[in-house]
XYZ file of C-alpha atoms in Angstrom:
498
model
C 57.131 9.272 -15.966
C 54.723 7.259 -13.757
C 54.499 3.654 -13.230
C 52.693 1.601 -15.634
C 48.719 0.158 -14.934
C 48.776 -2.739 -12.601
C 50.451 -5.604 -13.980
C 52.225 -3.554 -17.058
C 55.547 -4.489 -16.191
C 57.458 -0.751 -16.850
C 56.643 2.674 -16.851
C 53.479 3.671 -18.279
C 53.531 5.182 -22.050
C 51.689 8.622 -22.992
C 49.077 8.112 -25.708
C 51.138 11.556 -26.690
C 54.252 10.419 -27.533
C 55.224 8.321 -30.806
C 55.034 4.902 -28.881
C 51.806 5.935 -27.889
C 50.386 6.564 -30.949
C 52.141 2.952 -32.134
C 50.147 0.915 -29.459
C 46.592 2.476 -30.450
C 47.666 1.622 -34.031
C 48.536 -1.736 -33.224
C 45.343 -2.217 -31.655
C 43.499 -0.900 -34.160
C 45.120 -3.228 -36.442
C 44.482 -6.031 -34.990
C 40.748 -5.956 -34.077
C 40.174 -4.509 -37.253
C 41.502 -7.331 -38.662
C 39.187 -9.631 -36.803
C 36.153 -7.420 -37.146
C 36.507 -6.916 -40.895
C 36.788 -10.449 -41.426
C 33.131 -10.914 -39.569
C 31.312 -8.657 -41.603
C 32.791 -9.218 -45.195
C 32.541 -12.307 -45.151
C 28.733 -12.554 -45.381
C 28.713 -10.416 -48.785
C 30.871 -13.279 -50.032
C 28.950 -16.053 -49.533
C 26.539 -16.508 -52.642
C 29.338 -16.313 -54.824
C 31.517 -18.994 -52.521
C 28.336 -21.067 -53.026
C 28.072 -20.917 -56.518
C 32.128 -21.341 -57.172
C 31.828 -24.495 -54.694
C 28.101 -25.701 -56.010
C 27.052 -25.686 -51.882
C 24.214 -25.743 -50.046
C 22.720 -23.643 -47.533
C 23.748 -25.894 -44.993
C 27.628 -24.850 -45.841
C 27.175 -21.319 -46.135
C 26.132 -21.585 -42.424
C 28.773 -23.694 -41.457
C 31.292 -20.589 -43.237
C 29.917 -18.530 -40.760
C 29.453 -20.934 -37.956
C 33.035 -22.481 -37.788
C 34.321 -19.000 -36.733
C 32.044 -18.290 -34.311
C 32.360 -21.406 -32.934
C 36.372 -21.331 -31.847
C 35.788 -17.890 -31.221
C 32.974 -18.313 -28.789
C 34.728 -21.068 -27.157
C 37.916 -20.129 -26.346
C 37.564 -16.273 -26.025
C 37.733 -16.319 -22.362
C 41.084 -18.637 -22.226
C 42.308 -15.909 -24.967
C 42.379 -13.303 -21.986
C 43.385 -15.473 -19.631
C 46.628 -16.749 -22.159
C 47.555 -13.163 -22.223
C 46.974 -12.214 -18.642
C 49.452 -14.959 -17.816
C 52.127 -15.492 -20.131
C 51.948 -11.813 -21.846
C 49.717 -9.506 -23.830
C 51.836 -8.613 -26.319
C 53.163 -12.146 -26.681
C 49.527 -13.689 -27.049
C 48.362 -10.562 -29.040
C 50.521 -10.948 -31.444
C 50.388 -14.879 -31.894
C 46.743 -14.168 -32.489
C 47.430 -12.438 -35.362
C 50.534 -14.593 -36.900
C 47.710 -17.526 -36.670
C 44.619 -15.655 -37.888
C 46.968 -14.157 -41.125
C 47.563 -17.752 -41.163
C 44.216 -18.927 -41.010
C 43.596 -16.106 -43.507
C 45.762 -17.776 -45.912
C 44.426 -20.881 -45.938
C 40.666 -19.829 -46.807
C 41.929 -17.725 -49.588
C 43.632 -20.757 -51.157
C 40.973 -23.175 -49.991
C 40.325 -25.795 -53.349
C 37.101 -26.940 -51.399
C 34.166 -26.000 -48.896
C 35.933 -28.484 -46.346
C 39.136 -26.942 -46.530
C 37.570 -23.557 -46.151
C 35.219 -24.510 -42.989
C 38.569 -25.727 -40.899
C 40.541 -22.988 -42.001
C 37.750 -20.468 -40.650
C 37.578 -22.681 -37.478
C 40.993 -21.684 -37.356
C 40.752 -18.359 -37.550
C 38.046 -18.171 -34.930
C 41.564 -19.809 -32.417
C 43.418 -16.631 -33.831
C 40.472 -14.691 -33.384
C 40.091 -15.985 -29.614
C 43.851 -14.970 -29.152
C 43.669 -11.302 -30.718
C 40.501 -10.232 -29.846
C 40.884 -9.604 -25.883
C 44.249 -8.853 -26.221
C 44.140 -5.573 -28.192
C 42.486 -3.871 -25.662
C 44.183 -5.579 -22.827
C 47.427 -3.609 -24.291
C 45.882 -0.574 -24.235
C 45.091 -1.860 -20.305
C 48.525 -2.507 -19.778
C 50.842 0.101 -21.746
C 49.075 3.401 -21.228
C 48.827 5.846 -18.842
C 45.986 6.054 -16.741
C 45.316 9.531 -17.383
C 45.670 8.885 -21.050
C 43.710 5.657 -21.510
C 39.906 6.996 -21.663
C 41.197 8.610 -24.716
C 43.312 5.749 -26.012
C 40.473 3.561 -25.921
C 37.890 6.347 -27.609
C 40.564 6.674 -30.395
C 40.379 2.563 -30.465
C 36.525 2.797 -30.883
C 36.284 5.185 -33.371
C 38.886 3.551 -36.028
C 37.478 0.125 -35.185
C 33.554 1.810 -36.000
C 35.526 3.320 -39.248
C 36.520 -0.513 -40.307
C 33.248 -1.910 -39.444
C 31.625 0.817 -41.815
C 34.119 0.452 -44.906
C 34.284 -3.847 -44.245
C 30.698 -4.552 -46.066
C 31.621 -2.190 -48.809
C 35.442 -3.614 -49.246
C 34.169 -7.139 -49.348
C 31.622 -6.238 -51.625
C 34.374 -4.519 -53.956
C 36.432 -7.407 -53.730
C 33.497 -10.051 -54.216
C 32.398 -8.037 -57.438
C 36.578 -7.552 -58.153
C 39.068 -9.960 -57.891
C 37.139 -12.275 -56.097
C 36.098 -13.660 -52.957
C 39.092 -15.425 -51.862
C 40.509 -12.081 -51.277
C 38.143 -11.142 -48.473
C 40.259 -13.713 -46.755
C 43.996 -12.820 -48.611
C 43.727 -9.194 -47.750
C 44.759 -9.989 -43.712
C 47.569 -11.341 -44.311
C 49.674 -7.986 -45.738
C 47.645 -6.181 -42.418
C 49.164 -8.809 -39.862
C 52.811 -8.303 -41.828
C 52.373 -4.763 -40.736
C 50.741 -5.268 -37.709
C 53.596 -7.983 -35.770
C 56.404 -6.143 -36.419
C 55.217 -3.224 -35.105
C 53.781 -4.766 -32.104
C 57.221 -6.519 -31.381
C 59.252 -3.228 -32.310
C 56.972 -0.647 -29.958
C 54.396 -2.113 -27.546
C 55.769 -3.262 -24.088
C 54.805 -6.376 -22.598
C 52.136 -6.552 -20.105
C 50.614 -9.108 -18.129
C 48.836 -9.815 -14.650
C 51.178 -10.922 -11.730
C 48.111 -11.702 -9.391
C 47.332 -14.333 -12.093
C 47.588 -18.248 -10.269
C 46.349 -21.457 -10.435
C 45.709 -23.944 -13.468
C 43.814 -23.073 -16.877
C 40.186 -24.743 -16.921
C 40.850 -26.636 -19.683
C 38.586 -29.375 -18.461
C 35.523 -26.467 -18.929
C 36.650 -24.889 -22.311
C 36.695 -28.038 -24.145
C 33.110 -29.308 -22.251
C 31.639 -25.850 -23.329
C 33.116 -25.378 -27.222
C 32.336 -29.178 -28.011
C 28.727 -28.851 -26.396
C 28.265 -26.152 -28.624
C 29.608 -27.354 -31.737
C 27.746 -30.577 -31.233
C 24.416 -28.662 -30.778
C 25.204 -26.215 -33.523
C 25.933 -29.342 -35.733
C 22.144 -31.000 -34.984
C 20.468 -27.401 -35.655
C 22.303 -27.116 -39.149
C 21.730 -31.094 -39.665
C 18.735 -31.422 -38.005
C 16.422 -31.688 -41.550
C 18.358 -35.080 -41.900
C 16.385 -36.617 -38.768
C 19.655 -39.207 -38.657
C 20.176 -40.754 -35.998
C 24.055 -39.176 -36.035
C 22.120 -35.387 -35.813
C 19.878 -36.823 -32.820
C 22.929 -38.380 -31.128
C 24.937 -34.908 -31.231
C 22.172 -32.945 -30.127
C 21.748 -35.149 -27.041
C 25.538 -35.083 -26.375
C 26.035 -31.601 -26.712
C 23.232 -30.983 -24.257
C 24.687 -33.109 -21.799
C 28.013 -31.891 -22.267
C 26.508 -28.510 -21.606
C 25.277 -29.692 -18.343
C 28.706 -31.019 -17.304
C 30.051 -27.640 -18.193
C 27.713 -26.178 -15.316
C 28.233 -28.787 -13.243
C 32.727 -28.239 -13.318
C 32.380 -24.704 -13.370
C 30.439 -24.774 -10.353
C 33.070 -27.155 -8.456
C 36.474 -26.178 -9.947
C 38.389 -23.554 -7.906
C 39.189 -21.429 -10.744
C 36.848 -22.043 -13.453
C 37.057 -20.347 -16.977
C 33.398 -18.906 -16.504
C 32.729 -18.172 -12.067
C 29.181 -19.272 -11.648
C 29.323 -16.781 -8.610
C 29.566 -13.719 -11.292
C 25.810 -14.139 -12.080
C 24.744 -13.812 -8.603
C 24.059 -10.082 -9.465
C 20.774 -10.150 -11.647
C 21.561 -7.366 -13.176
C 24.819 -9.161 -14.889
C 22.304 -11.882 -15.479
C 19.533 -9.945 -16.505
C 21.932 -8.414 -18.966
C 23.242 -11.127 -20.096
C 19.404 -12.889 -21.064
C 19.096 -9.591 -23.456
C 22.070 -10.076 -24.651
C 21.430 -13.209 -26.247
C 17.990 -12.654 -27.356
C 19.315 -9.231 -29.261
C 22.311 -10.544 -30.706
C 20.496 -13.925 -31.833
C 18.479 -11.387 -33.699
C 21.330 -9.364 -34.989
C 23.127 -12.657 -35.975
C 20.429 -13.788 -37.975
C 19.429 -10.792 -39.636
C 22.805 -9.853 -40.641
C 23.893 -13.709 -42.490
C 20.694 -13.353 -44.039
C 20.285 -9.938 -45.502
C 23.258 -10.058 -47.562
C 21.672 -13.305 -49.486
C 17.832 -11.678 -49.613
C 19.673 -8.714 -51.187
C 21.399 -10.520 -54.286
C 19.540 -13.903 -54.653
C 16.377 -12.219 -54.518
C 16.255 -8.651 -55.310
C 19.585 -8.984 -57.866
C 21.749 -6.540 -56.113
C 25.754 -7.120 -56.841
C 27.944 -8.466 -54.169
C 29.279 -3.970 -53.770
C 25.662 -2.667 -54.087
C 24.381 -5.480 -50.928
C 27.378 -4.397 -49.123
C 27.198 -0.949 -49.103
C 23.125 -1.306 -48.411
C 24.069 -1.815 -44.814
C 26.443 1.114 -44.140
C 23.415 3.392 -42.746
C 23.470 1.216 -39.518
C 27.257 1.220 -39.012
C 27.251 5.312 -39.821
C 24.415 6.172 -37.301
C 26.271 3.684 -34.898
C 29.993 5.848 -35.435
C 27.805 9.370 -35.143
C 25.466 8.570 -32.345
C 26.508 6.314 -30.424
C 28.364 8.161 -27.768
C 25.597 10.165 -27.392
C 23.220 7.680 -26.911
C 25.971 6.435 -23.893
C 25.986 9.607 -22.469
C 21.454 9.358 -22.113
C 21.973 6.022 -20.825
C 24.299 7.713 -18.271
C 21.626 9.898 -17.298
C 17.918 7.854 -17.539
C 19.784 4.397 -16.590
C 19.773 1.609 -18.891
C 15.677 -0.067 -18.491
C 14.294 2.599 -20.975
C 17.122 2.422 -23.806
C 17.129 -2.062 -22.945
C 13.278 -1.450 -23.794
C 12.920 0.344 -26.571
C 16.205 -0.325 -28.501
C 15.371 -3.650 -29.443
C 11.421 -2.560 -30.444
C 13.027 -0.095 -32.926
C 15.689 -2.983 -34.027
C 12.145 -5.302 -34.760
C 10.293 -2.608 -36.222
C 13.447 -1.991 -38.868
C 13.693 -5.805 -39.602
C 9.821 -6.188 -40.068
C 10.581 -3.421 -42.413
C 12.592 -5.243 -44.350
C 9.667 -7.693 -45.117
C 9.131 -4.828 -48.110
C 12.839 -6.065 -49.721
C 11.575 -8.418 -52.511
C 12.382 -8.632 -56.045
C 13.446 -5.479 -57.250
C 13.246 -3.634 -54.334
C 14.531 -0.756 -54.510
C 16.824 1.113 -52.523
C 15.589 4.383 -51.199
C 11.907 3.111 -50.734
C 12.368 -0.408 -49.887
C 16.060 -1.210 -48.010
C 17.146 2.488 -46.749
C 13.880 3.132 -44.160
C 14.227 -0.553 -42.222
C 18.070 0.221 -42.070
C 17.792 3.461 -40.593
C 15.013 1.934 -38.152
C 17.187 -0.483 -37.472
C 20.514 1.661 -36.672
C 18.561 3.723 -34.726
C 17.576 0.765 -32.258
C 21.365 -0.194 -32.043
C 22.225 3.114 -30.895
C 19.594 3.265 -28.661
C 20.595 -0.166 -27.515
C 24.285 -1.509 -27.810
C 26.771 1.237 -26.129
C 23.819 1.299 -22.746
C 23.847 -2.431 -22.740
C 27.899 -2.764 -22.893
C 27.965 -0.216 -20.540
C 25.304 -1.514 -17.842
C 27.503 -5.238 -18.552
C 30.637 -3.455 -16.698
C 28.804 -1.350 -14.272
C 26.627 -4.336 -12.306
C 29.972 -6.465 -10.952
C 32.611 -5.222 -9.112
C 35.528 -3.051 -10.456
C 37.923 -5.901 -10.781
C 35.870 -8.530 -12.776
C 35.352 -5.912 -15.252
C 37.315 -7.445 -17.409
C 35.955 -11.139 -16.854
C 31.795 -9.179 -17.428
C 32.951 -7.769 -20.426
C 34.315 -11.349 -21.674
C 31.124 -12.948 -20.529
C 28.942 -10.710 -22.552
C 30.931 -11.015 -25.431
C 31.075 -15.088 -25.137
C 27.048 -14.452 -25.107
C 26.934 -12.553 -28.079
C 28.434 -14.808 -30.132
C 26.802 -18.067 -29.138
C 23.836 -15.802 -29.396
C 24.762 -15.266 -33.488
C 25.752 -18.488 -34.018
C 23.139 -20.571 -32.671
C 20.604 -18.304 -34.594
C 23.076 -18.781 -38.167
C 22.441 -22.412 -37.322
C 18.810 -22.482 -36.059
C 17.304 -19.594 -38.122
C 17.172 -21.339 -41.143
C 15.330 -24.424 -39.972
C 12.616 -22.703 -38.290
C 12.225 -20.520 -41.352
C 11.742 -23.206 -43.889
C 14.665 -22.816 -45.167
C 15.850 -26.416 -47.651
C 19.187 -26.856 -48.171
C 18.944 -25.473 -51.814
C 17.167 -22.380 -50.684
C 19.211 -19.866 -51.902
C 19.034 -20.460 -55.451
C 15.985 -20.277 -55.630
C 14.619 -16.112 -55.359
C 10.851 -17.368 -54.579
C 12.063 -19.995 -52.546
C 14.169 -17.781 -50.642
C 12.201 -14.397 -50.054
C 9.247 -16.675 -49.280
C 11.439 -18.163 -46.054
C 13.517 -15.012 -45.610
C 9.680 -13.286 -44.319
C 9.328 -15.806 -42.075
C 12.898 -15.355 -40.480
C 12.529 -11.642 -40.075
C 9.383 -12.633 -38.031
C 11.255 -14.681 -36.176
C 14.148 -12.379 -35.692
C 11.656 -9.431 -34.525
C 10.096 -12.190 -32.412
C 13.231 -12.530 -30.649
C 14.273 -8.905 -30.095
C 10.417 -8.779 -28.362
C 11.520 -11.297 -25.744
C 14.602 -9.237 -25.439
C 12.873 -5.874 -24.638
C 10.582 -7.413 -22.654
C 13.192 -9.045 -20.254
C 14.763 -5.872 -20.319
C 11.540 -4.199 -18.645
C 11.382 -6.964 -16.039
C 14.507 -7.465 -14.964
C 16.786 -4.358 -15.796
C 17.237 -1.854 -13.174
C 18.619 1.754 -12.819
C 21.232 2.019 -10.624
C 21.608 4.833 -8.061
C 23.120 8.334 -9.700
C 26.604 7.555 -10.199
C 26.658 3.900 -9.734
C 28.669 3.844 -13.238
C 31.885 6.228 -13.961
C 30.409 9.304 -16.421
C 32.898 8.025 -19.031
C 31.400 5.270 -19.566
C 29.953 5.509 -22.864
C 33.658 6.749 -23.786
C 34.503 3.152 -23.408
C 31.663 0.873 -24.632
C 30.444 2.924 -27.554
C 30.585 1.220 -30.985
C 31.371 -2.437 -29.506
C 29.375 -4.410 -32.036
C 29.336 -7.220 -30.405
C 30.605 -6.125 -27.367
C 34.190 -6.744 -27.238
C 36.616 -7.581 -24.267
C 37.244 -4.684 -22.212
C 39.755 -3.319 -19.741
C 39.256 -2.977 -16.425
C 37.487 0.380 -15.887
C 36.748 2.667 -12.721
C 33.111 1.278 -12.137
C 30.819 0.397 -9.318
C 28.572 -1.673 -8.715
C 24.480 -0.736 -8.554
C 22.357 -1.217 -5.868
């Protein structure tokens, strides 16, 4: 047997043999874990409002405390693991999200629950780059195309069954166990991981963490995220944290551009393709963040659907996403990434202005299942071209870094619009008790959110090019199929365009 990748450490392991098979399901596992955990929750959260009597303003802040430490810190996540071991950090990333996981299950309060989902967005942070970064470091090359396609398709299988389970379990025995169901997964998942995955990491690695620019960037945010979700209050502690986080934003530009290893290399974006990329990437998944926090609610405060039944009305999108999404890889392969960047997000707004027809008593078939199926069409038009175009504009060895990038952008992109959305909406803080109320603002939102995806196809015309035949490796769409948001990939075999 061969030596292992670059930086595994010991011989590489065939995806053939029984460790082999022990690492994917590790991986699996683990992101699952993660991934689950951002889709159920959202079913959950009218019935966490009405056991807690809360606001609008702390179902965002559910949603928004995760995506904030998970944001923030997802790029020192790799980095951890590069340096001091991917199986070490992998698996302390789950320990502390199963922890985390705990916590919010047995939370007596919202406040409790908000800083335990802040902490799982740390384990999050820790898990999340690190279960493909095993697959990086422990497989064979020959075998890893296919370890990584078996990765995506049982991670696409849990984001299909996690609106449905969280449903069940909302409608069951009870929201808290959206959160109490990780921890039995993460006592399967660590041993495992100890027992059969060898540790990787990256010798090349030097130098000192940025910690000066992760903690400028993830309290800039949180302070700006705080003043959107605030900002109805007009205090003068909302004004004061939106001006601080915007000038702590600025000093996170200004360090990264003068550090000599900086968590986020300012020199990265000199191809404007990455940036290009990048700019639809936020517009898209601000639209996607939106739409997603708020459909759930529109589906049971307004038009009386059960926690299961507004759960399982989004599984058309996740299914066309597991069935065509490789496919729709593959044509981005061969027309180059401007035409599926263009008209991917147009289908995503037509499905969501689609959804303008979900009122009270909507039903189903006639109302919900035609803007769904609009709308899953436009992500697999859109999402595995976009990851894919991501890796393929930078050079082969800051493949890795893109991919974290792009995923950093994709979820500042979802939680500034979870914060923002509902302000310029309308939305009052006791919105979502009231149906009128609510359907009234949630029309306005998916104009918004349609509004947004616009922008995004239009950039896409402007700015995205097709790069020369063969600029990206044909397997491509093997690896950045079904990455909803687009999640930390390994280094792969591309080059960059013209």
């Amino acid at each position: 047997m061969g030596r292992g990748p670059e930086g595994a450490g010991g011989p590489a392991v065939a995806l053939g043999t029984a460790r082999g098979r022990w690492i994917v399901l590790v991986t699996v596992l683990g992101s699952t874990m993660a991934m689950l955990d951002s889709t159920v929750v959202n079913v959950a959260l009218p019935s966490i409002g009405r056991d807690f009597g809360a606001d609008l303003a702390v179902l965002q802040w559910i949603v928004n405390a995760y995506l904030l430490t998970l944001a923030g810190l997802i790029l020192v996540g790799g980095a951890l693991g590069d340096r001091f071991g991917r199986r070490r950090i992998f698996v302390l990333g789950v320990a502390w999200f199963a922890t985390a996981s705990l916590l919010c299950g047995i939370a007596p309060d919202e406040g409790v629950l908000i800083a335990a989902r802040a902490l799982q967005g740390v384990g999050g942070a820790l898990l999340t780059p690190g279960s493909l970064a095993l697959i990086q470091g422990s497989i064979a090359s020959a075998d890893r195309a296919r370890a990584v396609g078996l990765w995506s398709g049982f991670g696409g299988v849990g984001a299909a069954v996690g609106p449905f389970l969280g449903g069940w379990l909302v409608d069951g025995p009870g929201w808290r166990w959206v959160f109490l169901l990780n921890v039995p997964v993460a006592a399967v998942c660590v041993p495992v991981a100890l027992r059969h995955v060898p540790e990787s990491r990256d010798p090349t690695t030097r130098g000192r963490f940025d910690v000066l620019g992760a903690v400028l960037g993830a309290v800039g945010l949180g302070l700006v995220t705080y003043a959107l979700i605030e900002a109805r209050s007009g205090s003068p502690a909302v004004i004061a944290s939106a001006v601080v986080g915007v000038l702590l934003a600025v000093a996170f530009v200004y360090v990264e551009r003068r550090r000599a290893e900086p968590m986020m290399p300012p020199d990265i974006f000199a191809s404007r393709q990455f940036t290009a990329v990048n700019l639809v990437t936020l517009c898209v998944y601000a639209a996607f963040g939106g739409f997603f926090f708020l459909i759930v609610l529109q589906l049971q405060v307004v038009s009386g659907y059960s926690a299961l039944a507004a759960g399982a009305a989004l599984l058309p999108t996740t299914a066309l996403m597991l069935a065509l999404s490789s496919r729709a890889g593959a044509l981005g392969e061969r027309i180059g990434p401007r035409i599926p960047l263009t008209v991917g997000p147009l289908l995503c707004a037509a499905g969501m202005l689609l959804m303008l027809r979900v009122g009270p008593g909507a039903s189903y078939v006639q109302d919900v299942l035609p803007g769904m199926v609009v709308l899953g069409m436009g992500m697999v038009t859109l999402v595995a071209p976009l990851t894919a175009t991501v890796l393929a504009s930078v050079d082969p060895g800051r493949a890795g870094l893109a991919s974290g990038i792009n995923n950093a952008a994709a979820r500042v992109a979802g939680l500034l619009a979870v914060a923002a959305l509902p302000l310029l909406a309308g939305m009052g803080p006791d919105a979502y008790l009231s149906a009128a109320l609510f359907d009234s603002a949630f029309g306005r939102a998916m104009v918004w959110c349609a509004g947004a995806l616009a922008v995004g196809s239009a950039l896409a015309w402007a700015t995205v090019r097709t790069p020369r035949p063969g600029a990206c490796h044909p397997q491509c769409h093997t690896h950045c199929a079904l990455t909803s948001p687009p999640l930390e990939t390994p280094e792969q075999p591309h080059r960059s365009p013209d």
